[in-house]
Structure formats: C-alpha cells, structure tokens
C-alpha cells in the first residue's frame, strides 16, 4: 500500500497479522487487495470513504464493533472525518 495513513504492525506470525492504521483527515491506505480474510476493529466512532472498482461509498464505523471481510476485497480506504481516525486490522493467515 502506498497511502498516507500510518500503519503499525503489532503482530506478524504464522497465524495472523495485526496492524493499527491511523489516518489524519483525508489520509488513505492506498489502493490494495486483501490477500487474507480479515477483521477490522474500529478504535473510535467515525466514517470512512471506500473507493472500489464500482465507485465510492461511505461506511459508519462504531468504536469496538468489529466486522469481517473475505480475502480478495480491493479498495482504498479514506478518512472522511474532520479529525484523526484509527482502526485495528487482523488478517487471518
């Protein structure tokens, strides 16, 4: 990924990759394809803009409310808030 969000890998072993993403307003992950099933756990309430091959949409994120996605998702994730936004991503190997 070549975006402007700050990614900090906390765990990378034979079973999982746990990464914390911190976004300044307007920061993004950069276009990427998920190579593993994954779970995202928002660290705060907020909104992200999702850019996919099919267009743009917005997702409301709730602190502590995880969601699951399958391998193969392709998108760019952009902070759509006026302040910093952050979440933890857990990739299942």
mmCIF file of C-alpha atoms in Angstrom:
data_model
loop_
_atom_site.group_PDB
_atom_site.id
_atom_site.type_symbol
_atom_site.label_atom_id
_atom_site.label_comp_id
_atom_site.label_asym_id
_atom_site.label_seq_id
_atom_site.Cartn_x
_atom_site.Cartn_y
_atom_site.Cartn_z
ATOM 1 C CA UNK A 1 0.000 0.000 0.000
ATOM 2 C CA UNK A 2 1.233 3.460 -0.814
ATOM 3 C CA UNK A 3 -1.246 5.636 1.042
ATOM 4 C CA UNK A 4 -0.721 8.337 3.634
ATOM 5 C CA UNK A 5 -2.241 6.523 6.642
ATOM 6 C CA UNK A 6 0.291 5.370 9.241
ATOM 7 C CA UNK A 7 0.377 1.565 9.515
ATOM 8 C CA UNK A 8 1.987 -0.048 12.570
ATOM 9 C CA UNK A 9 2.306 -3.840 12.558
ATOM 10 C CA UNK A 10 1.947 -5.133 16.128
ATOM 11 C CA UNK A 11 1.915 -8.885 15.404
ATOM 12 C CA UNK A 12 3.069 -10.844 12.347
ATOM 13 C CA UNK A 13 3.364 -14.580 12.849
ATOM 14 C CA UNK A 14 2.347 -17.826 11.157
ATOM 15 C CA UNK A 15 -1.359 -17.306 12.065
ATOM 16 C CA UNK A 16 -2.183 -13.560 11.966
ATOM 17 C CA UNK A 17 -1.056 -10.066 11.046
ATOM 18 C CA UNK A 18 -2.345 -7.343 13.409
ATOM 19 C CA UNK A 19 -1.934 -3.797 12.091
ATOM 20 C CA UNK A 20 -3.021 -0.485 13.578
ATOM 21 C CA UNK A 21 -3.948 2.160 10.998
ATOM 22 C CA UNK A 22 -4.010 5.854 11.960
ATOM 23 C CA UNK A 23 -5.380 8.398 9.498
ATOM 24 C CA UNK A 24 -5.076 12.173 9.537
ATOM 25 C CA UNK A 25 -8.125 13.873 7.975
ATOM 26 C CA UNK A 26 -8.226 12.866 4.288
ATOM 27 C CA UNK A 27 -5.427 10.284 4.667
ATOM 28 C CA UNK A 28 -5.814 6.962 2.872
ATOM 29 C CA UNK A 29 -4.495 3.405 2.789
ATOM 30 C CA UNK A 30 -3.777 3.469 -0.933
ATOM 31 C CA UNK A 31 -5.355 1.027 -3.389
ATOM 32 C CA UNK A 32 -4.843 -2.562 -2.226
ATOM 33 C CA UNK A 33 -6.171 -6.120 -2.459
ATOM 34 C CA UNK A 34 -6.609 -8.161 0.705
ATOM 35 C CA UNK A 35 -4.668 -11.408 0.456
ATOM 36 C CA UNK A 36 -6.281 -12.875 3.599
ATOM 37 C CA UNK A 37 -9.660 -12.953 5.320
ATOM 38 C CA UNK A 38 -9.654 -10.129 7.871
ATOM 39 C CA UNK A 39 -11.419 -8.465 10.794
ATOM 40 C CA UNK A 40 -11.436 -4.709 11.412
ATOM 41 C CA UNK A 41 -11.983 -3.304 14.922
ATOM 42 C CA UNK A 42 -12.619 0.468 14.936
ATOM 43 C CA UNK A 43 -10.830 2.303 17.748
ATOM 44 C CA UNK A 44 -13.318 5.190 17.612
ATOM 45 C CA UNK A 45 -16.626 6.187 16.054
ATOM 46 C CA UNK A 46 -16.321 7.759 12.633
ATOM 47 C CA UNK A 47 -16.833 7.486 8.910
ATOM 48 C CA UNK A 48 -14.588 6.145 6.154
ATOM 49 C CA UNK A 49 -14.885 6.590 2.411
ATOM 50 C CA UNK A 50 -14.400 3.393 0.422
ATOM 51 C CA UNK A 51 -13.268 3.598 -3.191
ATOM 52 C CA UNK A 52 -13.717 0.391 -5.210
ATOM 53 C CA UNK A 53 -13.776 -0.505 -8.891
ATOM 54 C CA UNK A 54 -17.547 0.003 -8.692
ATOM 55 C CA UNK A 55 -17.381 3.539 -7.271
ATOM 56 C CA UNK A 56 -17.406 5.278 -3.900
ATOM 57 C CA UNK A 57 -19.383 4.677 -0.718
ATOM 58 C CA UNK A 58 -19.221 5.638 2.940
ATOM 59 C CA UNK A 59 -19.234 3.361 5.993
ATOM 60 C CA UNK A 60 -20.145 4.399 9.526
ATOM 61 C CA UNK A 61 -17.705 2.848 11.986
ATOM 62 C CA UNK A 62 -18.573 2.240 15.632
ATOM 63 C CA UNK A 63 -15.861 2.003 18.289
ATOM 64 C CA UNK A 64 -15.262 -1.609 19.295
ATOM 65 C CA UNK A 65 -17.787 -3.071 16.789
ATOM 66 C CA UNK A 66 -15.776 -5.486 14.619
ATOM 67 C CA UNK A 67 -16.640 -6.592 11.098
ATOM 68 C CA UNK A 68 -15.332 -9.435 8.914
ATOM 69 C CA UNK A 69 -14.435 -9.486 5.214
ATOM 70 C CA UNK A 70 -13.197 -12.261 2.926
ATOM 71 C CA UNK A 71 -9.904 -12.363 1.065
ATOM 72 C CA UNK A 72 -9.948 -10.576 -2.280
ATOM 73 C CA UNK A 73 -11.501 -7.228 -1.309
ATOM 74 C CA UNK A 74 -9.924 -4.442 -3.413
ATOM 75 C CA UNK A 75 -10.279 -0.821 -2.329
ATOM 76 C CA UNK A 76 -8.787 2.390 -0.991
ATOM 77 C CA UNK A 77 -9.929 3.462 2.493
ATOM 78 C CA UNK A 78 -10.009 7.222 3.206
ATOM 79 C CA UNK A 79 -10.635 9.056 6.486
ATOM 80 C CA UNK A 80 -13.858 11.037 5.972
ATOM 81 C CA UNK A 81 -13.754 12.721 9.402
ATOM 82 C CA UNK A 82 -12.618 16.183 10.458
ATOM 83 C CA UNK A 83 -10.108 14.669 12.915
ATOM 84 C CA UNK A 84 -7.864 11.629 13.235
ATOM 85 C CA UNK A 85 -9.359 8.176 12.698
ATOM 86 C CA UNK A 86 -7.946 4.749 13.634
ATOM 87 C CA UNK A 87 -8.714 1.041 13.494
ATOM 88 C CA UNK A 88 -7.037 -2.310 14.067
ATOM 89 C CA UNK A 89 -6.969 -4.824 11.217
ATOM 90 C CA UNK A 90 -6.463 -8.527 11.982
ATOM 91 C CA UNK A 91 -5.560 -10.617 8.937
ATOM 92 C CA UNK A 92 -6.093 -14.384 9.263
ATOM 93 C CA UNK A 93 -3.399 -16.400 7.518
#
